[in-house]
PDB file of N, CA, C and O in Angstrom:
ATOM      1  N   MET A  17      36.948  17.100 -70.453  1.00  0.00           N
ATOM      2  CA  MET A  17      35.680  17.408 -71.248  1.00  0.00           C
ATOM      3  C   MET A  17      34.598  17.896 -70.179  1.00  0.00           C
ATOM      4  O   MET A  17      33.934  18.831 -70.442  1.00  0.00           O
ATOM      5  N   GLY A  18      34.514  17.165 -69.153  1.00  0.00           N
ATOM      6  CA  GLY A  18      33.403  17.632 -68.194  1.00  0.00           C
ATOM      7  C   GLY A  18      33.719  18.947 -67.540  1.00  0.00           C
ATOM      8  O   GLY A  18      32.859  19.718 -67.212  1.00  0.00           O
ATOM      9  N   THR A  19      35.045  19.164 -67.332  1.00  0.00           N
ATOM     10  CA  THR A  19      35.477  20.463 -66.734  1.00  0.00           C
ATOM     11  C   THR A  19      35.170  21.592 -67.603  1.00  0.00           C
ATOM     12  O   THR A  19      34.639  22.629 -67.266  1.00  0.00           O
ATOM     13  N   LYS A  20      35.446  21.442 -68.924  1.00  0.00           N
ATOM     14  CA  LYS A  20      35.127  22.496 -69.899  1.00  0.00           C
ATOM     15  C   LYS A  20      33.680  22.806 -69.948  1.00  0.00           C
ATOM     16  O   LYS A  20      33.305  23.993 -70.159  1.00  0.00           O
ATOM     17  N   ARG A  21      32.893  21.858 -69.719  1.00  0.00           N
ATOM     18  CA  ARG A  21      31.422  22.101 -69.772  1.00  0.00           C
ATOM     19  C   ARG A  21      30.779  22.467 -68.322  1.00  0.00           C
ATOM     20  O   ARG A  21      29.594  22.641 -68.244  1.00  0.00           O
ATOM     21  N   GLY A  22      31.706  22.471 -67.414  1.00  0.00           N
ATOM     22  CA  GLY A  22      31.174  22.880 -66.114  1.00  0.00           C
ATOM     23  C   GLY A  22      30.469  21.753 -65.348  1.00  0.00           C
ATOM     24  O   GLY A  22      29.661  22.004 -64.499  1.00  0.00           O
ATOM     25  N   LEU A  23      30.787  20.504 -65.660  1.00  0.00           N
ATOM     26  CA  LEU A  23      30.034  19.371 -64.972  1.00  0.00           C
ATOM     27  C   LEU A  23      30.745  19.177 -63.654  1.00  0.00           C
ATOM     28  O   LEU A  23      31.940  19.332 -63.546  1.00  0.00           O
ATOM     29  N   ALA A  24      29.895  18.723 -62.647  1.00  0.00           N
ATOM     30  CA  ALA A  24      30.515  18.426 -61.382  1.00  0.00           C
ATOM     31  C   ALA A  24      29.639  17.253 -60.814  1.00  0.00           C
ATOM     32  O   ALA A  24      28.570  16.976 -61.297  1.00  0.00           O
ATOM     33  N   GLY A  25      30.176  16.626 -59.822  1.00  0.00           N
ATOM     34  CA  GLY A  25      29.420  15.569 -59.042  1.00  0.00           C
ATOM     35  C   GLY A  25      29.018  14.411 -59.847  1.00  0.00           C
ATOM     36  O   GLY A  25      29.913  13.870 -60.552  1.00  0.00           O
ATOM     37  N   ALA A  26      27.819  14.079 -59.748  1.00  0.00           N
ATOM     38  CA  ALA A  26      27.289  12.697 -60.394  1.00  0.00           C
ATOM     39  C   ALA A  26      27.346  12.869 -61.970  1.00  0.00           C
ATOM     40  O   ALA A  26      27.721  11.855 -62.616  1.00  0.00           O
ATOM     41  N   LYS A  27      27.145  13.999 -62.534  1.00  0.00           N
ATOM     42  CA  LYS A  27      27.259  14.246 -63.949  1.00  0.00           C
ATOM     43  C   LYS A  27      28.638  13.953 -64.419  1.00  0.00           C
ATOM     44  O   LYS A  27      28.890  13.335 -65.425  1.00  0.00           O
ATOM     45  N   LYS A  28      29.586  14.516 -63.772  1.00  0.00           N
ATOM     46  CA  LYS A  28      30.923  14.402 -64.174  1.00  0.00           C
ATOM     47  C   LYS A  28      31.384  12.927 -64.071  1.00  0.00           C
ATOM     48  O   LYS A  28      32.091  12.446 -64.974  1.00  0.00           O
ATOM     49  N   LYS A  29      30.966  12.317 -62.993  1.00  0.00           N
ATOM     50  CA  LYS A  29      31.317  10.901 -62.720  1.00  0.00           C
ATOM     51  C   LYS A  29      30.730  10.022 -63.835  1.00  0.00           C
ATOM     52  O   LYS A  29      31.340   9.145 -64.375  1.00  0.00           O
ATOM     53  N   THR A  30      29.450  10.285 -64.242  1.00  0.00           N
ATOM     54  CA  THR A  30      28.760   9.562 -65.360  1.00  0.00           C
ATOM     55  C   THR A  30      29.544   9.709 -66.630  1.00  0.00           C
ATOM     56  O   THR A  30      29.774   8.739 -67.330  1.00  0.00           O
ATOM     57  N   LEU A  31      29.923  10.998 -66.897  1.00  0.00           N
ATOM     58  CA  LEU A  31      30.646  11.254 -68.181  1.00  0.00           C
ATOM     59  C   LEU A  31      32.086  10.461 -68.186  1.00  0.00           C
ATOM     60  O   LEU A  31      32.382   9.828 -69.195  1.00  0.00           O
ATOM     61  N   LYS A  32      32.694  10.434 -67.091  1.00  0.00           N
ATOM     62  CA  LYS A  32      33.911   9.658 -67.052  1.00  0.00           C
ATOM     63  C   LYS A  32      33.756   8.264 -67.318  1.00  0.00           C
ATOM     64  O   LYS A  32      34.488   7.548 -68.042  1.00  0.00           O
ATOM     65  N   LYS A  33      32.628   7.666 -66.764  1.00  0.00           N
ATOM     66  CA  LYS A  33      32.298   6.264 -66.908  1.00  0.00           C
ATOM     67  C   LYS A  33      32.021   5.905 -68.449  1.00  0.00           C
ATOM     68  O   LYS A  33      32.466   4.991 -69.025  1.00  0.00           O
ATOM     69  N   VAL A  34      31.325   6.863 -69.014  1.00  0.00           N
ATOM     70  CA  VAL A  34      30.939   6.677 -70.425  1.00  0.00           C
ATOM     71  C   VAL A  34      32.109   6.742 -71.283  1.00  0.00           C
ATOM     72  O   VAL A  34      32.364   5.984 -72.213  1.00  0.00           O
ATOM     73  N   CYS A  35      33.018   7.828 -71.058  1.00  0.00           N
ATOM     74  CA  CYS A  35      34.264   7.926 -71.804  1.00  0.00           C
ATOM     75  C   CYS A  35      35.092   6.712 -71.647  1.00  0.00           C
ATOM     76  O   CYS A  35      35.720   6.198 -72.703  1.00  0.00           O
ATOM     77  N   ALA A  36      35.211   6.188 -70.512  1.00  0.00           N
ATOM     78  CA  ALA A  36      36.075   4.980 -70.273  1.00  0.00           C
ATOM     79  C   ALA A  36      35.551   3.785 -71.060  1.00  0.00           C
ATOM     80  O   ALA A  36      36.309   3.003 -71.588  1.00  0.00           O
ATOM     81  N   TYR A  37      34.165   3.665 -71.052  1.00  0.00           N
ATOM     82  CA  TYR A  37      33.596   2.538 -71.846  1.00  0.00           C
ATOM     83  C   TYR A  37      33.836   2.643 -73.244  1.00  0.00           C
ATOM     84  O   TYR A  37      34.244   1.710 -73.906  1.00  0.00           O
ATOM     85  N   LEU A  38      33.623   3.882 -73.794  1.00  0.00           N
ATOM     86  CA  LEU A  38      33.940   4.086 -75.228  1.00  0.00           C
ATOM     87  C   LEU A  38      35.413   3.829 -75.645  1.00  0.00           C
ATOM     88  O   LEU A  38      35.708   3.227 -76.591  1.00  0.00           O
ATOM     89  N   GLU A  39      36.222   4.298 -74.720  1.00  0.00           N
ATOM     90  CA  GLU A  39      37.711   4.090 -74.993  1.00  0.00           C
ATOM     91  C   GLU A  39      38.083   2.596 -74.973  1.00  0.00           C
ATOM     92  O   GLU A  39      38.787   2.112 -75.834  1.00  0.00           O
ATOM     93  N   SER A  40      37.498   1.870 -74.004  1.00  0.00           N
ATOM     94  CA  SER A  40      37.855   0.553 -73.908  1.00  0.00           C
ATOM     95  C   SER A  40      37.275  -0.423 -74.939  1.00  0.00           C
ATOM     96  O   SER A  40      37.736  -1.492 -75.235  1.00  0.00           O
ATOM     97  N   ASN A  41      36.235   0.103 -75.627  1.00  0.00           N
ATOM     98  CA  ASN A  41      35.642  -0.725 -76.650  1.00  0.00           C
ATOM     99  C   ASN A  41      35.776  -0.052 -78.053  1.00  0.00           C
ATOM    100  O   ASN A  41      35.115  -0.487 -79.042  1.00  0.00           O
ATOM    101  N   ARG A  42      36.734   0.779 -78.146  1.00  0.00           N
ATOM    102  CA  ARG A  42      36.996   1.433 -79.425  1.00  0.00           C
ATOM    103  C   ARG A  42      37.197   0.519 -80.568  1.00  0.00           C
ATOM    104  O   ARG A  42      36.827   0.776 -81.648  1.00  0.00           O
ATOM    105  N   GLU A  43      37.908  -0.577 -80.384  1.00  0.00           N
ATOM    106  CA  GLU A  43      38.205  -1.496 -81.536  1.00  0.00           C
ATOM    107  C   GLU A  43      37.042  -2.195 -82.061  1.00  0.00           C
ATOM    108  O   GLU A  43      37.059  -2.815 -83.092  1.00  0.00           O
ATOM    109  N   ARG A  44      36.003  -2.172 -81.290  1.00  0.00           N
ATOM    110  CA  ARG A  44      34.741  -2.852 -81.760  1.00  0.00           C
ATOM    111  C   ARG A  44      33.814  -1.833 -82.421  1.00  0.00           C
ATOM    112  O   ARG A  44      32.735  -2.275 -82.902  1.00  0.00           O
ATOM    113  N   MET A  45      34.067  -0.584 -82.463  1.00  0.00           N
ATOM    114  CA  MET A  45      33.161   0.454 -83.023  1.00  0.00           C
ATOM    115  C   MET A  45      33.513   0.965 -84.292  1.00  0.00           C
ATOM    116  O   MET A  45      33.875   2.049 -84.513  1.00  0.00           O
ATOM    117  N   HIS A  46      33.397   0.053 -85.329  1.00  0.00           N
ATOM    118  CA  HIS A  46      33.728   0.439 -86.772  1.00  0.00           C
ATOM    119  C   HIS A  46      32.364   0.559 -87.447  1.00  0.00           C
ATOM    120  O   HIS A  46      32.111  -0.309 -88.426  1.00  0.00           O
ATOM    121  N   TYR A  47      31.525   1.515 -87.105  1.00  0.00           N
ATOM    122  CA  TYR A  47      30.233   1.530 -87.637  1.00  0.00           C
ATOM    123  C   TYR A  47      30.169   1.861 -89.185  1.00  0.00           C
ATOM    124  O   TYR A  47      29.280   1.331 -89.799  1.00  0.00           O
ATOM    125  N   ASP A  48      31.159   2.445 -89.686  1.00  0.00           N
ATOM    126  CA  ASP A  48      31.189   2.754 -91.074  1.00  0.00           C
ATOM    127  C   ASP A  48      31.420   1.403 -91.861  1.00  0.00           C
ATOM    128  O   ASP A  48      30.775   1.192 -92.853  1.00  0.00           O
ATOM    129  N   VAL A  49      32.201   0.534 -91.292  1.00  0.00           N
ATOM    130  CA  VAL A  49      32.435  -0.756 -91.938  1.00  0.00           C
ATOM    131  C   VAL A  49      31.068  -1.568 -91.789  1.00  0.00           C
ATOM    132  O   VAL A  49      30.692  -2.261 -92.732  1.00  0.00           O
ATOM    133  N   TYR A  50      30.491  -1.569 -90.627  1.00  0.00           N
ATOM    134  CA  TYR A  50      29.285  -2.366 -90.374  1.00  0.00           C
ATOM    135  C   TYR A  50      28.163  -1.928 -91.364  1.00  0.00           C
ATOM    136  O   TYR A  50      27.496  -2.778 -91.919  1.00  0.00           O
ATOM    137  N   LEU A  51      28.001  -0.640 -91.576  1.00  0.00           N
ATOM    138  CA  LEU A  51      27.027  -0.131 -92.482  1.00  0.00           C
ATOM    139  C   LEU A  51      27.314  -0.592 -93.864  1.00  0.00           C
ATOM    140  O   LEU A  51      26.360  -0.921 -94.556  1.00  0.00           O
ATOM    141  N   ARG A  52      28.516  -0.481 -94.264  1.00  0.00           N
ATOM    142  CA  ARG A  52      28.882  -0.969 -95.695  1.00  0.00           C
ATOM    143  C   ARG A  52      28.569  -2.352 -95.897  1.00  0.00           C
ATOM    144  O   ARG A  52      28.101  -2.782 -96.931  1.00  0.00           O
ATOM    145  N   LYS A  53      28.633  -3.129 -94.912  1.00  0.00           N
ATOM    146  CA  LYS A  53      28.386  -4.571 -94.945  1.00  0.00           C
ATOM    147  C   LYS A  53      26.937  -4.911 -94.769  1.00  0.00           C
ATOM    148  O   LYS A  53      26.492  -6.075 -94.868  1.00  0.00           O
ATOM    149  N   GLY A  54      26.102  -3.939 -94.510  1.00  0.00           N
ATOM    150  CA  GLY A  54      24.634  -3.961 -94.378  1.00  0.00           C
ATOM    151  C   GLY A  54      24.246  -4.503 -93.073  1.00  0.00           C
ATOM    152  O   GLY A  54      23.021  -5.029 -92.847  1.00  0.00           O
ATOM    153  N   TYR A  55      25.074  -4.517 -92.043  1.00  0.00           N
ATOM    154  CA  TYR A  55      24.676  -4.954 -90.653  1.00  0.00           C
ATOM    155  C   TYR A  55      23.842  -3.894 -90.018  1.00  0.00           C
ATOM    156  O   TYR A  55      24.101  -2.680 -90.149  1.00  0.00           O
ATOM    157  N   PRO A  56      22.756  -4.341 -89.297  1.00  0.00           N
ATOM    158  CA  PRO A  56      21.955  -3.352 -88.599  1.00  0.00           C
ATOM    159  C   PRO A  56      22.712  -2.882 -87.391  1.00  0.00           C
ATOM    160  O   PRO A  56      23.148  -3.687 -86.488  1.00  0.00           O
ATOM    161  N   ILE A  57      22.904  -1.650 -87.245  1.00  0.00           N
ATOM    162  CA  ILE A  57      23.591  -1.091 -85.989  1.00  0.00           C
ATOM    163  C   ILE A  57      22.715  -0.337 -85.052  1.00  0.00           C
ATOM    164  O   ILE A  57      23.128   0.003 -83.986  1.00  0.00           O
ATOM    165  N   ALA A  58      21.441  -0.153 -85.458  1.00  0.00           N
ATOM    166  CA  ALA A  58      20.525   0.535 -84.520  1.00  0.00           C
ATOM    167  C   ALA A  58      19.831  -0.435 -83.774  1.00  0.00           C
ATOM    168  O   ALA A  58      19.756  -1.595 -84.096  1.00  0.00           O
ATOM    169  N   SER A  59      19.317  -0.074 -82.589  1.00  0.00           N
ATOM    170  CA  SER A  59      18.595  -0.974 -81.663  1.00  0.00           C
ATOM    171  C   SER A  59      17.214  -1.279 -82.067  1.00  0.00           C
ATOM    172  O   SER A  59      16.602  -2.214 -81.579  1.00  0.00           O
ATOM    173  N   GLY A  60      16.643  -0.550 -83.033  1.00  0.00           N
ATOM    174  CA  GLY A  60      15.294  -0.760 -83.499  1.00  0.00           C
ATOM    175  C   GLY A  60      14.994  -2.228 -84.030  1.00  0.00           C
ATOM    176  O   GLY A  60      14.022  -2.786 -83.741  1.00  0.00           O
ATOM    177  N   VAL A  61      15.937  -2.787 -84.656  1.00  0.00           N
ATOM    178  CA  VAL A  61      15.809  -4.152 -85.240  1.00  0.00           C
ATOM    179  C   VAL A  61      15.701  -5.052 -84.083  1.00  0.00           C
ATOM    180  O   VAL A  61      14.901  -6.017 -84.076  1.00  0.00           O
ATOM    181  N   ILE A  62      16.577  -4.931 -83.127  1.00  0.00           N
ATOM    182  CA  ILE A  62      16.652  -5.884 -81.954  1.00  0.00           C
ATOM    183  C   ILE A  62      15.450  -5.681 -81.087  1.00  0.00           C
ATOM    184  O   ILE A  62      14.851  -6.646 -80.676  1.00  0.00           O
ATOM    185  N   GLU A  63      15.025  -4.421 -80.882  1.00  0.00           N
ATOM    186  CA  GLU A  63      13.904  -4.167 -80.129  1.00  0.00           C
ATOM    187  C   GLU A  63      12.604  -4.756 -80.662  1.00  0.00           C
ATOM    188  O   GLU A  63      11.687  -5.299 -79.991  1.00  0.00           O
ATOM    189  N   GLY A  64      12.540  -4.638 -81.994  1.00  0.00           N
ATOM    190  CA  GLY A  64      11.388  -5.205 -82.739  1.00  0.00           C
ATOM    191  C   GLY A  64      11.251  -6.741 -82.563  1.00  0.00           C
ATOM    192  O   GLY A  64      10.285  -7.341 -82.370  1.00  0.00           O
ATOM    193  N   ALA A  65      12.427  -7.420 -82.668  1.00  0.00           N
ATOM    194  CA  ALA A  65      12.493  -8.820 -82.523  1.00  0.00           C
ATOM    195  C   ALA A  65      12.126  -9.268 -81.101  1.00  0.00           C
ATOM    196  O   ALA A  65      11.421 -10.200 -80.958  1.00  0.00           O
ATOM    197  N   CYS A  66      12.545  -8.464 -80.141  1.00  0.00           N
ATOM    198  CA  CYS A  66      12.273  -8.789 -78.767  1.00  0.00           C
ATOM    199  C   CYS A  66      10.814  -8.659 -78.526  1.00  0.00           C
ATOM    200  O   CYS A  66      10.152  -9.496 -77.867  1.00  0.00           O
ATOM    201  N   ARG A  67      10.200  -7.514 -79.086  1.00  0.00           N
ATOM    202  CA  ARG A  67       8.784  -7.402 -78.888  1.00  0.00           C
ATOM    203  C   ARG A  67       7.973  -8.484 -79.456  1.00  0.00           C
ATOM    204  O   ARG A  67       7.019  -9.009 -78.890  1.00  0.00           O
ATOM    205  N   HIS A  68       8.442  -8.918 -80.665  1.00  0.00           N
ATOM    206  CA  HIS A  68       7.674 -10.027 -81.357  1.00  0.00           C
ATOM    207  C   HIS A  68       7.824 -11.295 -80.514  1.00  0.00           C
ATOM    208  O   HIS A  68       6.823 -11.994 -80.277  1.00  0.00           O
ATOM    209  N   LEU A  69       9.005 -11.682 -80.062  1.00  0.00           N
ATOM    210  CA  LEU A  69       9.246 -12.967 -79.356  1.00  0.00           C
ATOM    211  C   LEU A  69       8.628 -12.884 -78.014  1.00  0.00           C
ATOM    212  O   LEU A  69       8.101 -13.904 -77.523  1.00  0.00           O
ATOM    213  N   VAL A  70       8.638 -11.674 -77.334  1.00  0.00           N
ATOM    214  CA  VAL A  70       8.284 -11.711 -75.955  1.00  0.00           C
ATOM    215  C   VAL A  70       6.802 -11.183 -75.822  1.00  0.00           C
ATOM    216  O   VAL A  70       5.886 -11.932 -75.542  1.00  0.00           O
ATOM    217  N   LYS A  71       6.645  -9.928 -76.073  1.00  0.00           N
ATOM    218  CA  LYS A  71       5.354  -9.362 -75.809  1.00  0.00           C
ATOM    219  C   LYS A  71       4.243  -9.878 -76.664  1.00  0.00           C
ATOM    220  O   LYS A  71       3.157 -10.287 -76.193  1.00  0.00           O
ATOM    221  N   ASP A  72       4.425  -9.869 -78.052  1.00  0.00           N
ATOM    222  CA  ASP A  72       3.392 -10.304 -78.928  1.00  0.00           C
ATOM    223  C   ASP A  72       2.936 -11.767 -78.750  1.00  0.00           C
ATOM    224  O   ASP A  72       1.714 -12.111 -78.768  1.00  0.00           O
ATOM    225  N   ARG A  73       3.940 -12.625 -78.490  1.00  0.00           N
ATOM    226  CA  ARG A  73       3.641 -13.997 -78.301  1.00  0.00           C
ATOM    227  C   ARG A  73       2.984 -14.270 -76.882  1.00  0.00           C
ATOM    228  O   ARG A  73       2.149 -15.136 -76.820  1.00  0.00           O
ATOM    229  N   MET A  74       3.359 -13.534 -75.917  1.00  0.00           N
ATOM    230  CA  MET A  74       2.912 -13.814 -74.547  1.00  0.00           C
ATOM    231  C   MET A  74       1.621 -13.086 -74.268  1.00  0.00           C
ATOM    232  O   MET A  74       0.882 -13.581 -73.281  1.00  0.00           O
ATOM    233  N   GLU A  75       1.227 -12.187 -75.095  1.00  0.00           N
ATOM    234  CA  GLU A  75      -0.029 -11.353 -74.766  1.00  0.00           C
ATOM    235  C   GLU A  75      -1.078 -11.656 -75.790  1.00  0.00           C
ATOM    236  O   GLU A  75      -1.907 -10.718 -75.918  1.00  0.00           O
ATOM    237  N   ARG A  76      -1.155 -12.763 -76.404  1.00  0.00           N
ATOM    238  CA  ARG A  76      -2.222 -13.027 -77.286  1.00  0.00           C
ATOM    239  C   ARG A  76      -3.541 -13.237 -76.472  1.00  0.00           C
ATOM    240  O   ARG A  76      -3.517 -13.531 -75.286  1.00  0.00           O
ATOM    241  N   ALA A  77      -4.685 -13.041 -77.168  1.00  0.00           N
ATOM    242  CA  ALA A  77      -5.957 -13.045 -76.562  1.00  0.00           C
ATOM    243  C   ALA A  77      -6.129 -14.349 -75.738  1.00  0.00           C
ATOM    244  O   ALA A  77      -5.931 -15.507 -76.243  1.00  0.00           O
ATOM    245  N   GLY A  78      -6.530 -14.238 -74.535  1.00  0.00           N
ATOM    246  CA  GLY A  78      -6.912 -15.388 -73.691  1.00  0.00           C
ATOM    247  C   GLY A  78      -5.821 -16.066 -73.071  1.00  0.00           C
ATOM    248  O   GLY A  78      -5.926 -17.096 -72.315  1.00  0.00           O
ATOM    249  N   MET A  79      -4.590 -15.596 -73.272  1.00  0.00           N
ATOM    250  CA  MET A  79      -3.452 -16.359 -72.770  1.00  0.00           C
ATOM    251  C   MET A  79      -3.083 -15.918 -71.328  1.00  0.00           C
ATOM    252  O   MET A  79      -3.029 -14.745 -71.064  1.00  0.00           O
ATOM    253  N   HIS A  80      -2.819 -16.805 -70.521  1.00  0.00           N
ATOM    254  CA  HIS A  80      -2.419 -16.611 -69.146  1.00  0.00           C
ATOM    255  C   HIS A  80      -1.234 -17.451 -68.846  1.00  0.00           C
ATOM    256  O   HIS A  80      -1.248 -18.703 -69.082  1.00  0.00           O
ATOM    257  N   TRP A  81      -0.146 -16.865 -68.388  1.00  0.00           N
ATOM    258  CA  TRP A  81       1.177 -17.540 -68.127  1.00  0.00           C
ATOM    259  C   TRP A  81       1.588 -17.480 -66.706  1.00  0.00           C
ATOM    260  O   TRP A  81       1.585 -16.456 -66.091  1.00  0.00           O
ATOM    261  N   THR A  82       1.996 -18.708 -66.230  1.00  0.00           N
ATOM    262  CA  THR A  82       2.681 -18.707 -64.895  1.00  0.00           C
ATOM    263  C   THR A  82       4.070 -18.309 -65.113  1.00  0.00           C
ATOM    264  O   THR A  82       4.688 -18.415 -66.202  1.00  0.00           O
ATOM    265  N   PRO A  83       4.804 -17.758 -64.054  1.00  0.00           N
ATOM    266  CA  PRO A  83       6.182 -17.495 -64.269  1.00  0.00           C
ATOM    267  C   PRO A  83       7.044 -18.573 -64.743  1.00  0.00           C
ATOM    268  O   PRO A  83       7.913 -18.438 -65.616  1.00  0.00           O
ATOM    269  N   LYS A  84       6.842 -19.792 -64.343  1.00  0.00           N
ATOM    270  CA  LYS A  84       7.581 -21.002 -64.747  1.00  0.00           C
ATOM    271  C   LYS A  84       7.336 -21.198 -66.309  1.00  0.00           C
ATOM    272  O   LYS A  84       8.262 -21.508 -66.956  1.00  0.00           O
ATOM    273  N   ALA A  85       6.072 -21.174 -66.640  1.00  0.00           N
ATOM    274  CA  ALA A  85       5.765 -21.412 -68.109  1.00  0.00           C
ATOM    275  C   ALA A  85       6.367 -20.242 -68.942  1.00  0.00           C
ATOM    276  O   ALA A  85       6.851 -20.593 -70.062  1.00  0.00           O
ATOM    277  N   ARG A  86       6.359 -19.066 -68.539  1.00  0.00           N
ATOM    278  CA  ARG A  86       7.028 -17.973 -69.177  1.00  0.00           C
ATOM    279  C   ARG A  86       8.486 -18.220 -69.440  1.00  0.00           C
ATOM    280  O   ARG A  86       9.007 -18.034 -70.507  1.00  0.00           O
ATOM    281  N   ARG A  87       9.089 -18.620 -68.403  1.00  0.00           N
ATOM    282  CA  ARG A  87      10.580 -18.969 -68.485  1.00  0.00           C
ATOM    283  C   ARG A  87      10.864 -20.032 -69.531  1.00  0.00           C
ATOM    284  O   ARG A  87      11.779 -19.909 -70.318  1.00  0.00           O
ATOM    285  N   ARG A  88      10.091 -21.097 -69.501  1.00  0.00           N
ATOM    286  CA  ARG A  88      10.157 -22.139 -70.439  1.00  0.00           C
ATOM    287  C   ARG A  88      10.027 -21.684 -71.870  1.00  0.00           C
ATOM    288  O   ARG A  88      10.813 -21.956 -72.803  1.00  0.00           O
ATOM    289  N   CYS A  89       9.094 -20.775 -72.106  1.00  0.00           N
ATOM    290  CA  CYS A  89       8.830 -20.217 -73.499  1.00  0.00           C
ATOM    291  C   CYS A  89      10.031 -19.280 -73.945  1.00  0.00           C
ATOM    292  O   CYS A  89      10.461 -19.335 -75.005  1.00  0.00           O
ATOM    293  N   PHE A  90      10.536 -18.559 -72.950  1.00  0.00           N
ATOM    294  CA  PHE A  90      11.717 -17.659 -73.277  1.00  0.00           C
ATOM    295  C   PHE A  90      12.879 -18.474 -73.656  1.00  0.00           C
ATOM    296  O   PHE A  90      13.667 -18.177 -74.696  1.00  0.00           O
ATOM    297  N   LYS A  91      13.163 -19.540 -72.933  1.00  0.00           N
ATOM    298  CA  LYS A  91      14.305 -20.408 -73.186  1.00  0.00           C
ATOM    299  C   LYS A  91      14.160 -21.011 -74.570  1.00  0.00           C
ATOM    300  O   LYS A  91      15.066 -21.108 -75.382  1.00  0.00           O
ATOM    301  N   TYR A  92      12.855 -21.547 -74.945  1.00  0.00           N
ATOM    302  CA  TYR A  92      12.669 -22.099 -76.268  1.00  0.00           C
ATOM    303  C   TYR A  92      12.840 -21.057 -77.382  1.00  0.00           C
ATOM    304  O   TYR A  92      13.521 -21.322 -78.336  1.00  0.00           O
ATOM    305  N   ALA A  93      12.245 -19.875 -77.144  1.00  0.00           N
ATOM    306  CA  ALA A  93      12.410 -18.769 -78.117  1.00  0.00           C
ATOM    307  C   ALA A  93      13.818 -18.403 -78.396  1.00  0.00           C
ATOM    308  O   ALA A  93      14.230 -18.110 -79.465  1.00  0.00           O
ATOM    309  N   ALA A  94      14.672 -18.426 -77.344  1.00  0.00           N
ATOM    310  CA  ALA A  94      16.017 -17.958 -77.429  1.00  0.00           C
ATOM    311  C   ALA A  94      16.884 -18.967 -78.243  1.00  0.00           C
ATOM    312  O   ALA A  94      17.800 -18.711 -78.937  1.00  0.00           O
ATOM    313  N   CYS A  95      16.286 -20.208 -78.317  1.00  0.00           N
ATOM    314  CA  CYS A  95      17.081 -21.340 -79.114  1.00  0.00           C
ATOM    315  C   CYS A  95      16.772 -21.232 -80.559  1.00  0.00           C
ATOM    316  O   CYS A  95      17.503 -21.844 -81.429  1.00  0.00           O
ATOM    317  N   MET A  96      15.694 -20.470 -81.036  1.00  0.00           N
ATOM    318  CA  MET A  96      15.269 -20.423 -82.368  1.00  0.00           C
ATOM    319  C   MET A  96      16.290 -19.631 -83.195  1.00  0.00           C
ATOM    320  O   MET A  96      16.859 -18.719 -82.990  1.00  0.00           O
TER     321      MET A  96
END
């Protein structure tokens, strides 16, 4: 595929890596089935949840967090 498109060097190497990943995970990629079952397959749902759990909660007005306190909150949020 990369040869037909004239890719070389790093781009060709990246393409090979991506193709190998897709090939080795082929059995898990039944997006048509997932969509029929109503599963969210886009990353937007996940990104929104992460933003809510991390950014929105950690950056409320007047809040200041030490790294240690942040880690504790993340661990707690991950358990919910």
